[in-house]
Amino acid sequence: MPELPDVDGFRRYFARYAAGHHVAAVEVADRDLVRNTDPQGLARRLVGRRFSTPRRHGKWLIAPTGGPELLLHFGMTGLLVYSARDLEPHRHDRVTLVLAEGRLRYRNMRRLGGIWVAGSPAEREAATGPLGPDALEIEANEFVQLLERRRGGIKSALMDQRLVAGLGNLLSDEILWRARIHPRRPVARLRRDRLERIHDAMRQVLRAANRHRRVPPIAGWLTGARNAQDPRCPRCGSRLRRATVAGRTAAWCPRCQRR
DNA sequence: TTGCATGTTCCGGA
DNA sequence: GTCCGGAACATGCA
C-alpha cells in the first residue's frame, strides 16, 4: 500500500487514536520487525510515555513522545489498525501498542519495513537514511534546483528518497503521466518549465491522493487504468505501455508521453 | 509452478 | 562521486 498518501492517512489515524494517550505496554509478536532494539528495549523506552502529535516525512511516520520517538515504515504491505478492545490479533499483527484506552496494531504481511525508536535526530537519521525534502512540502524552486544537478532518468530521480521523499512507483508514474513526460527521459534534457510542470503535477496528484488516503485507482487516473486487461490512456485512449524502468514496472502513454 | 506486487538496501559495473 | 540494473529481503496471490 504505502506511498506518501497512504502514510499520511496513517499519520491522521495515529493522531486520532494514539496522540495524547499513554503507552501502557508494548506487545511484540514478531521481534524481527523491531529493527533497532529488542522487545524489552522498545517497552522500556515507551511504556509510561505519552504520544504527542505525529508527523510524516516521506514514507516515514514519526511519533514523538516527549522522550524517544517511534519511527514506523510500512514497506509495501504495512498498515495501522486500532481497536478499542483486545480483539483476537490478526496473523500479520507484528507489534501492538497497548494504550490505556485501546490498542493500535502495526500490521505488515510481507515484513518489509518495521519499527524503530530514536532518542535523537542522529538516531532517527540512522534509521531513515538520508531523506530529501518531503514531496508535499518542497517548493518549485528547490525542486528544480535539486533536479538540475541530477543525471539519469526522471522516474529514477523522482523515486530516490534522498532527493525528494515520499514518491514510489505508482505516484511517479501518475505524476509523469499528468505532466506528459516519458519516464525514461533524462533529467538533463528537461528544461526548467518542464521541471516546473512536473512539480505542479506532483502537488496536484499528492493533494488529490491524500484525500483518498491512497493513489486512487479511479477513472481519470493512470492508476485506475494501468492494471486493466486492455489498459488505455484515460486522456487519449491509446494503449498504455509497460516496461521496467529504474527497477520497477512503469506504465505510460506512448502518445501523451513521448521520449 | 511462475511471475508479480505501491517498500529499501547493497553490490558490481559503467 | 553518480547512476543503473540486478539481487536480496519476505509473503501471498493470480
mmCIF file of C-alpha atoms (C1' of nucleotides) in Angstrom:
data_model
loop_
_atom_site.group_PDB
_atom_site.id
_atom_site.type_symbol
_atom_site.label_atom_id
_atom_site.label_comp_id
_atom_site.label_asym_id
_atom_site.label_seq_id
_atom_site.Cartn_x
_atom_site.Cartn_y
_atom_site.Cartn_z
ATOM 1 C CA MET A 1 0.000 0.000 0.000
ATOM 2 C CA PRO A 2 2.135 2.726 1.311
ATOM 3 C CA GLU A 3 3.349 5.676 -0.605
ATOM 4 C CA LEU A 4 3.074 9.208 0.706
ATOM 5 C CA PRO A 5 -0.775 9.439 0.695
ATOM 6 C CA ASP A 6 -1.157 6.122 2.495
ATOM 7 C CA VAL A 7 1.347 7.136 5.160
ATOM 8 C CA ASP A 8 -0.367 10.497 5.512
ATOM 9 C CA GLY A 9 -3.562 8.558 6.186
ATOM 10 C CA PHE A 10 -1.717 6.588 8.865
ATOM 11 C CA ARG A 11 -0.485 9.856 10.341
ATOM 12 C CA ARG A 12 -4.042 11.110 10.713
ATOM 13 C CA TYR A 13 -5.121 7.728 12.065
ATOM 14 C CA PHE A 14 -2.313 7.745 14.605
ATOM 15 C CA ALA A 15 -3.181 11.308 15.585
ATOM 16 C CA ARG A 16 -6.777 10.306 16.133
ATOM 17 C CA TYR A 17 -6.213 7.166 18.171
ATOM 18 C CA ALA A 18 -2.815 7.436 19.824
ATOM 19 C CA ALA A 19 -1.858 11.089 20.186
ATOM 20 C CA GLY A 20 -2.449 12.284 23.716
ATOM 21 C CA HIS A 21 -2.550 8.740 25.080
ATOM 22 C CA HIS A 22 -0.133 6.946 27.364
ATOM 23 C CA VAL A 23 1.577 3.694 26.449
ATOM 24 C CA ALA A 24 0.587 1.012 28.946
ATOM 25 C CA ALA A 25 2.507 -1.833 27.301
ATOM 26 C CA VAL A 26 4.059 -2.929 24.028
ATOM 27 C CA GLU A 27 3.380 -6.407 22.663
ATOM 28 C CA VAL A 28 5.805 -7.725 20.079
ATOM 29 C CA ALA A 29 4.614 -10.711 18.081
ATOM 30 C CA ASP A 30 7.481 -10.553 15.593
ATOM 31 C CA ARG A 31 10.698 -9.299 17.105
ATOM 32 C CA ASP A 32 12.401 -9.080 13.688
ATOM 33 C CA LEU A 33 10.185 -6.105 12.835
ATOM 34 C CA VAL A 34 11.550 -4.155 15.803
ATOM 35 C CA ARG A 35 14.622 -3.065 13.971
ATOM 36 C CA ASN A 36 16.985 -1.229 16.265
ATOM 37 C CA THR A 37 16.279 -2.685 19.680
ATOM 38 C CA ASP A 38 14.628 -5.735 21.221
ATOM 39 C CA PRO A 39 11.111 -6.043 22.642
ATOM 40 C CA GLN A 40 12.355 -5.248 26.151
ATOM 41 C CA GLY A 41 14.194 -2.174 24.917
ATOM 42 C CA LEU A 42 11.155 -0.984 22.998
ATOM 43 C CA ALA A 43 8.959 -1.372 26.074
ATOM 44 C CA ARG A 44 11.487 0.235 28.381
ATOM 45 C CA ARG A 45 11.691 3.319 26.176
ATOM 46 C CA LEU A 46 7.955 3.677 25.503
ATOM 47 C CA VAL A 47 5.929 2.438 28.463
ATOM 48 C CA GLY A 48 4.675 5.343 30.544
ATOM 49 C CA ARG A 49 5.291 7.817 27.737
ATOM 50 C CA ARG A 50 2.530 9.805 26.112
ATOM 51 C CA PHE A 51 2.354 10.227 22.336
ATOM 52 C CA SER A 52 2.164 13.763 21.045
ATOM 53 C CA THR A 53 1.173 14.842 17.529
ATOM 54 C CA PRO A 54 2.763 12.586 14.898
ATOM 55 C CA ARG A 55 4.333 13.856 11.738
ATOM 56 C CA ARG A 56 5.289 12.381 8.395
ATOM 57 C CA HIS A 57 8.441 12.727 6.352
ATOM 58 C CA GLY A 58 8.238 10.971 3.016
ATOM 59 C CA LYS A 59 7.050 7.451 3.730
ATOM 60 C CA TRP A 60 8.091 7.594 7.385
ATOM 61 C CA LEU A 61 5.677 8.123 10.241
ATOM 62 C CA ILE A 62 7.345 9.772 13.225
ATOM 63 C CA ALA A 63 5.608 9.630 16.582
ATOM 64 C CA PRO A 64 7.221 11.739 19.324
ATOM 65 C CA THR A 65 6.533 11.054 22.978
ATOM 66 C CA GLY A 66 8.357 13.840 24.758
ATOM 67 C CA GLY A 67 11.145 11.307 25.214
ATOM 68 C CA PRO A 68 12.120 8.971 22.383
ATOM 69 C CA GLU A 69 10.380 8.976 19.028
ATOM 70 C CA LEU A 70 8.744 5.938 17.493
ATOM 71 C CA LEU A 71 9.528 5.572 13.789
ATOM 72 C CA LEU A 72 7.332 3.450 11.549
ATOM 73 C CA HIS A 73 7.941 2.348 7.997
ATOM 74 C CA PHE A 74 5.284 0.330 6.222
ATOM 75 C CA GLY A 75 7.193 -1.332 3.417
ATOM 76 C CA MET A 76 4.769 -2.462 0.744
ATOM 77 C CA THR A 77 2.085 -4.061 2.898
ATOM 78 C CA GLY A 78 2.061 -2.284 6.251
ATOM 79 C CA LEU A 79 -0.868 -0.522 7.939
ATOM 80 C CA LEU A 80 -2.258 0.532 11.310
ATOM 81 C CA VAL A 81 -5.364 -0.941 12.893
ATOM 82 C CA TYR A 82 -6.974 0.397 16.053
ATOM 83 C CA SER A 83 -9.393 -1.407 18.268
ATOM 84 C CA ALA A 84 -10.948 -0.231 21.484
ATOM 85 C CA ARG A 85 -10.916 -3.734 22.901
ATOM 86 C CA ASP A 86 -8.424 -6.589 22.937
ATOM 87 C CA LEU A 87 -9.642 -8.457 19.883
ATOM 88 C CA GLU A 88 -8.089 -11.627 18.537
ATOM 89 C CA PRO A 89 -4.910 -10.481 16.800
ATOM 90 C CA HIS A 90 -4.560 -10.796 13.059
ATOM 91 C CA ARG A 91 -1.779 -13.143 11.952
ATOM 92 C CA HIS A 92 0.123 -10.222 10.442
ATOM 93 C CA ASP A 93 -0.035 -8.009 13.523
ATOM 94 C CA ARG A 94 3.648 -7.608 14.344
ATOM 95 C CA VAL A 95 3.657 -5.010 17.126
ATOM 96 C CA THR A 96 0.794 -3.780 19.320
ATOM 97 C CA LEU A 97 0.899 -0.527 21.231
ATOM 98 C CA VAL A 98 -1.313 -1.048 24.242
ATOM 99 C CA LEU A 99 -2.755 2.293 25.221
ATOM 100 C CA ALA A 100 -4.867 2.935 28.274
ATOM 101 C CA GLU A 101 -7.972 3.184 26.089
ATOM 102 C CA GLY A 102 -7.327 0.678 23.299
ATOM 103 C CA ARG A 103 -4.776 -0.972 21.096
ATOM 104 C CA LEU A 104 -3.007 0.269 17.996
ATOM 105 C CA ARG A 105 -1.619 -2.526 15.873
ATOM 106 C CA TYR A 106 1.157 -2.373 13.323
ATOM 107 C CA ARG A 107 0.164 -4.951 10.732
ATOM 108 C CA ASN A 108 2.504 -5.987 7.932
ATOM 109 C CA MET A 109 2.106 -9.044 5.751
ATOM 110 C CA ARG A 110 5.391 -9.035 3.863
ATOM 111 C CA ARG A 111 7.558 -7.831 6.732
ATOM 112 C CA LEU A 112 9.378 -5.187 4.744
ATOM 113 C CA GLY A 113 9.732 -2.023 6.793
ATOM 114 C CA GLY A 114 9.445 -2.105 10.573
ATOM 115 C CA ILE A 115 9.588 -0.086 13.761
ATOM 116 C CA TRP A 116 12.495 1.866 15.243
ATOM 117 C CA VAL A 117 12.945 4.005 18.367
ATOM 118 C CA ALA A 118 15.136 7.074 18.250
ATOM 119 C CA GLY A 119 16.316 9.210 21.133
ATOM 120 C CA SER A 120 17.966 11.869 18.997
ATOM 121 C CA PRO A 121 17.968 13.250 15.466
ATOM 122 C CA ALA A 122 21.155 11.278 14.821
ATOM 123 C CA GLU A 123 19.432 8.044 15.819
ATOM 124 C CA ARG A 124 16.457 8.940 13.676
ATOM 125 C CA GLU A 125 18.630 9.611 10.651
ATOM 126 C CA ALA A 126 20.473 6.359 11.208
ATOM 127 C CA ALA A 127 17.106 4.619 10.853
ATOM 128 C CA THR A 128 15.630 6.533 7.958
ATOM 129 C CA GLY A 129 18.802 7.089 5.992
ATOM 130 C CA PRO A 130 19.256 10.379 4.180
ATOM 131 C CA LEU A 131 15.925 11.868 3.116
ATOM 132 C CA GLY A 132 15.321 14.812 0.832
ATOM 133 C CA PRO A 133 12.576 17.350 1.471
ATOM 134 C CA ASP A 134 9.072 15.953 1.687
ATOM 135 C CA ALA A 135 7.378 15.797 -1.701
ATOM 136 C CA LEU A 136 4.342 17.674 -0.424
ATOM 137 C CA GLU A 137 6.369 20.461 1.172
ATOM 138 C CA ILE A 138 9.028 21.201 -1.420
ATOM 139 C CA GLU A 139 8.637 24.423 -3.386
ATOM 140 C CA ALA A 140 9.125 24.642 -7.133
ATOM 141 C CA ASN A 141 12.451 26.477 -6.952
ATOM 142 C CA GLU A 142 14.077 23.973 -4.652
ATOM 143 C CA PHE A 143 12.645 21.091 -6.661
ATOM 144 C CA VAL A 144 14.147 22.466 -9.857
ATOM 145 C CA GLN A 145 17.497 23.093 -8.166
ATOM 146 C CA LEU A 146 17.705 19.537 -6.827
ATOM 147 C CA LEU A 147 16.851 18.033 -10.196
ATOM 148 C CA GLU A 148 19.183 20.235 -12.182
ATOM 149 C CA ARG A 149 22.161 18.513 -10.548
ATOM 150 C CA ARG A 150 20.851 15.117 -11.418
ATOM 151 C CA ARG A 151 21.848 12.790 -14.224
ATOM 152 C CA GLY A 152 19.901 9.741 -15.351
ATOM 153 C CA GLY A 153 16.200 9.279 -15.957
ATOM 154 C CA ILE A 154 13.395 11.311 -14.436
ATOM 155 C CA LYS A 155 11.500 8.393 -12.937
ATOM 156 C CA SER A 156 14.531 7.124 -11.088
ATOM 157 C CA ALA A 157 15.137 10.643 -9.762
ATOM 158 C CA LEU A 158 11.546 11.012 -8.519
ATOM 159 C CA MET A 159 11.708 7.692 -6.685
ATOM 160 C CA ASP A 160 15.030 8.471 -4.997
ATOM 161 C CA GLN A 161 14.140 9.243 -1.360
ATOM 162 C CA ARG A 162 17.433 11.108 -0.892
ATOM 163 C CA LEU A 163 16.358 13.668 -3.465
ATOM 164 C CA VAL A 164 12.669 14.057 -2.653
ATOM 165 C CA ALA A 165 10.955 11.915 -0.021
ATOM 166 C CA GLY A 166 7.608 10.214 -0.472
ATOM 167 C CA LEU A 167 7.215 9.124 -4.084
ATOM 168 C CA GLY A 168 7.055 5.472 -5.096
ATOM 169 C CA ASN A 169 6.279 3.580 -8.243
ATOM 170 C CA LEU A 170 2.585 4.395 -8.696
ATOM 171 C CA LEU A 171 2.924 8.055 -7.764
ATOM 172 C CA SER A 172 5.915 8.625 -10.028
ATOM 173 C CA ASP A 173 4.068 7.151 -12.973
ATOM 174 C CA GLU A 174 0.937 9.128 -12.136
ATOM 175 C CA ILE A 175 2.881 12.391 -11.912
ATOM 176 C CA LEU A 176 4.782 11.836 -15.146
ATOM 177 C CA TRP A 177 1.615 10.836 -16.944
ATOM 178 C CA ARG A 178 -0.100 14.009 -15.786
ATOM 179 C CA ALA A 179 2.930 16.117 -16.754
ATOM 180 C CA ARG A 180 3.226 14.272 -20.094
ATOM 181 C CA ILE A 181 6.842 13.291 -19.601
ATOM 182 C CA HIS A 182 8.298 9.932 -20.579
ATOM 183 C CA PRO A 183 9.618 8.028 -17.516
ATOM 184 C CA ARG A 184 12.982 7.344 -19.167
ATOM 185 C CA ARG A 185 13.546 10.950 -20.180
ATOM 186 C CA PRO A 186 16.977 12.096 -18.978
ATOM 187 C CA VAL A 187 16.601 14.810 -16.360
ATOM 188 C CA ALA A 188 19.380 16.781 -18.036
ATOM 189 C CA ARG A 189 17.204 17.172 -21.117
ATOM 190 C CA LEU A 190 14.291 18.655 -19.208
ATOM 191 C CA ARG A 191 14.113 22.420 -19.295
ATOM 192 C CA ARG A 192 13.072 24.469 -16.310
ATOM 193 C CA ASP A 193 9.470 24.839 -17.482
ATOM 194 C CA ARG A 194 9.169 21.072 -17.795
ATOM 195 C CA LEU A 195 10.544 20.553 -14.282
ATOM 196 C CA GLU A 196 8.068 23.116 -13.009
ATOM 197 C CA ARG A 197 5.300 21.256 -14.758
ATOM 198 C CA ILE A 198 6.373 18.044 -13.019
ATOM 199 C CA HIS A 199 6.401 19.867 -9.685
ATOM 200 C CA ASP A 200 2.922 21.172 -10.362
ATOM 201 C CA ALA A 201 1.653 17.723 -11.315
ATOM 202 C CA MET A 202 3.264 16.319 -8.185
ATOM 203 C CA ARG A 203 1.408 18.791 -5.982
ATOM 204 C CA GLN A 204 -1.911 18.135 -7.670
ATOM 205 C CA VAL A 205 -1.512 14.366 -7.569
ATOM 206 C CA LEU A 206 -0.445 14.376 -3.916
ATOM 207 C CA ARG A 207 -3.219 16.668 -2.738
ATOM 208 C CA ALA A 208 -5.889 14.650 -4.518
ATOM 209 C CA ALA A 209 -4.380 11.314 -3.479
ATOM 210 C CA ASN A 210 -4.192 12.429 0.159
ATOM 211 C CA ARG A 211 -7.936 12.912 0.178
ATOM 212 C CA HIS A 212 -8.313 9.272 -0.841
ATOM 213 C CA ARG A 213 -5.590 8.068 1.568
ATOM 214 C CA ARG A 214 -4.039 6.269 -1.399
ATOM 215 C CA VAL A 215 -3.193 6.688 -5.064
ATOM 216 C CA PRO A 216 -6.793 6.229 -6.173
ATOM 217 C CA PRO A 217 -7.453 3.572 -8.828
ATOM 218 C CA ILE A 218 -10.317 5.585 -10.275
ATOM 219 C CA ALA A 219 -11.446 6.943 -13.633
ATOM 220 C CA GLY A 220 -9.244 9.744 -14.913
ATOM 221 C CA TRP A 221 -6.146 8.410 -13.181
ATOM 222 C CA LEU A 222 -3.395 6.302 -14.684
ATOM 223 C CA THR A 223 -3.589 4.122 -11.577
ATOM 224 C CA GLY A 224 -7.222 3.387 -12.420
ATOM 225 C CA ALA A 225 -6.261 2.188 -15.891
ATOM 226 C CA ARG A 226 -2.849 0.555 -15.650
ATOM 227 C CA ASN A 227 -3.999 -2.854 -14.427
ATOM 228 C CA ALA A 228 -6.890 -3.334 -16.835
ATOM 229 C CA GLN A 229 -6.856 -6.265 -19.267
ATOM 230 C CA ASP A 230 -6.568 -3.801 -22.128
ATOM 231 C CA PRO A 231 -5.053 -0.752 -20.426
ATOM 232 C CA ARG A 232 -5.859 2.545 -22.144
ATOM 233 C CA CYS A 233 -4.744 6.099 -21.501
ATOM 234 C CA PRO A 234 -7.578 7.925 -19.693
ATOM 235 C CA ARG A 235 -6.775 11.051 -21.748
ATOM 236 C CA CYS A 236 -6.372 9.853 -25.303
ATOM 237 C CA GLY A 237 -7.351 6.187 -25.299
ATOM 238 C CA SER A 238 -4.002 4.923 -26.590
ATOM 239 C CA ARG A 239 -2.855 1.544 -25.400
ATOM 240 C CA LEU A 240 -0.608 2.012 -22.375
ATOM 241 C CA ARG A 241 2.955 0.737 -22.433
ATOM 242 C CA ARG A 242 4.561 -1.256 -19.648
ATOM 243 C CA ALA A 243 8.247 -1.849 -19.078
ATOM 244 C CA THR A 244 10.792 -1.978 -16.317
ATOM 245 C CA VAL A 245 12.201 1.468 -15.592
ATOM 246 C CA ALA A 246 14.539 2.117 -12.673
ATOM 247 C CA GLY A 247 13.906 -1.390 -11.432
ATOM 248 C CA ARG A 248 10.123 -1.216 -11.307
ATOM 249 C CA THR A 249 7.209 -1.730 -13.647
ATOM 250 C CA ALA A 250 6.415 1.597 -15.282
ATOM 251 C CA ALA A 251 3.206 2.367 -17.143
ATOM 252 C CA TRP A 252 2.914 5.288 -19.527
ATOM 253 C CA CYS A 253 1.081 6.527 -22.588
ATOM 254 C CA PRO A 254 3.240 6.393 -25.730
ATOM 255 C CA ARG A 255 1.189 9.170 -27.315
ATOM 256 C CA CYS A 256 0.996 11.656 -24.434
ATOM 257 C CA GLN A 257 4.476 10.900 -23.107
ATOM 258 C CA ARG A 258 6.999 10.909 -25.935
ATOM 259 C CA ARG A 259 10.672 10.330 -25.324
ATOM 260 C "C1'" DT B 1 4.829 -23.554 -10.666
ATOM 261 C "C1'" DT B 2 5.933 -18.989 -12.133
ATOM 262 C "C1'" DG B 3 5.701 -14.218 -12.136
ATOM 263 C "C1'" DC B 4 4.429 -10.230 -9.992
ATOM 264 C "C1'" DA B 5 3.383 -6.871 -6.224
ATOM 265 C "C1'" DT B 6 2.573 0.509 -4.069
ATOM 266 C "C1'" DG B 7 8.986 -0.887 0.044
ATOM 267 C "C1'" DT B 8 14.536 -0.170 0.791
ATOM 268 C "C1'" DT B 9 19.395 -1.741 0.652
ATOM 269 C "C1'" DC B 10 23.516 -3.464 -1.097
ATOM 270 C "C1'" DC B 11 26.748 -4.678 -4.647
ATOM 271 C "C1'" DG B 12 29.133 -4.547 -9.042
ATOM 272 C "C1'" DG B 13 29.957 -2.150 -13.131
ATOM 273 C "C1'" DA B 14 29.693 1.766 -16.497
ATOM 274 C "C1'" DG C 1 31.097 10.719 -6.878
ATOM 275 C "C1'" DT C 2 26.799 9.231 -9.839
ATOM 276 C "C1'" DC C 3 23.774 6.310 -11.739
ATOM 277 C "C1'" DC C 4 21.778 1.965 -13.147
ATOM 278 C "C1'" DG C 5 20.473 -2.819 -13.048
ATOM 279 C "C1'" DG C 6 20.033 -6.839 -10.522
ATOM 280 C "C1'" DA C 7 19.650 -9.450 -6.422
ATOM 281 C "C1'" DA C 8 18.111 -9.744 -1.882
ATOM 282 C "C1'" DC C 9 14.740 -9.281 1.698
ATOM 283 C "C1'" DA C 10 9.553 -11.616 2.675
ATOM 284 C "C1'" DT C 11 4.882 -13.237 1.738
ATOM 285 C "C1'" DG C 12 0.716 -14.056 -0.808
ATOM 286 C "C1'" DC C 13 -1.970 -14.212 -4.855
ATOM 287 C "C1'" DA C 14 -3.387 -14.834 -9.745
#
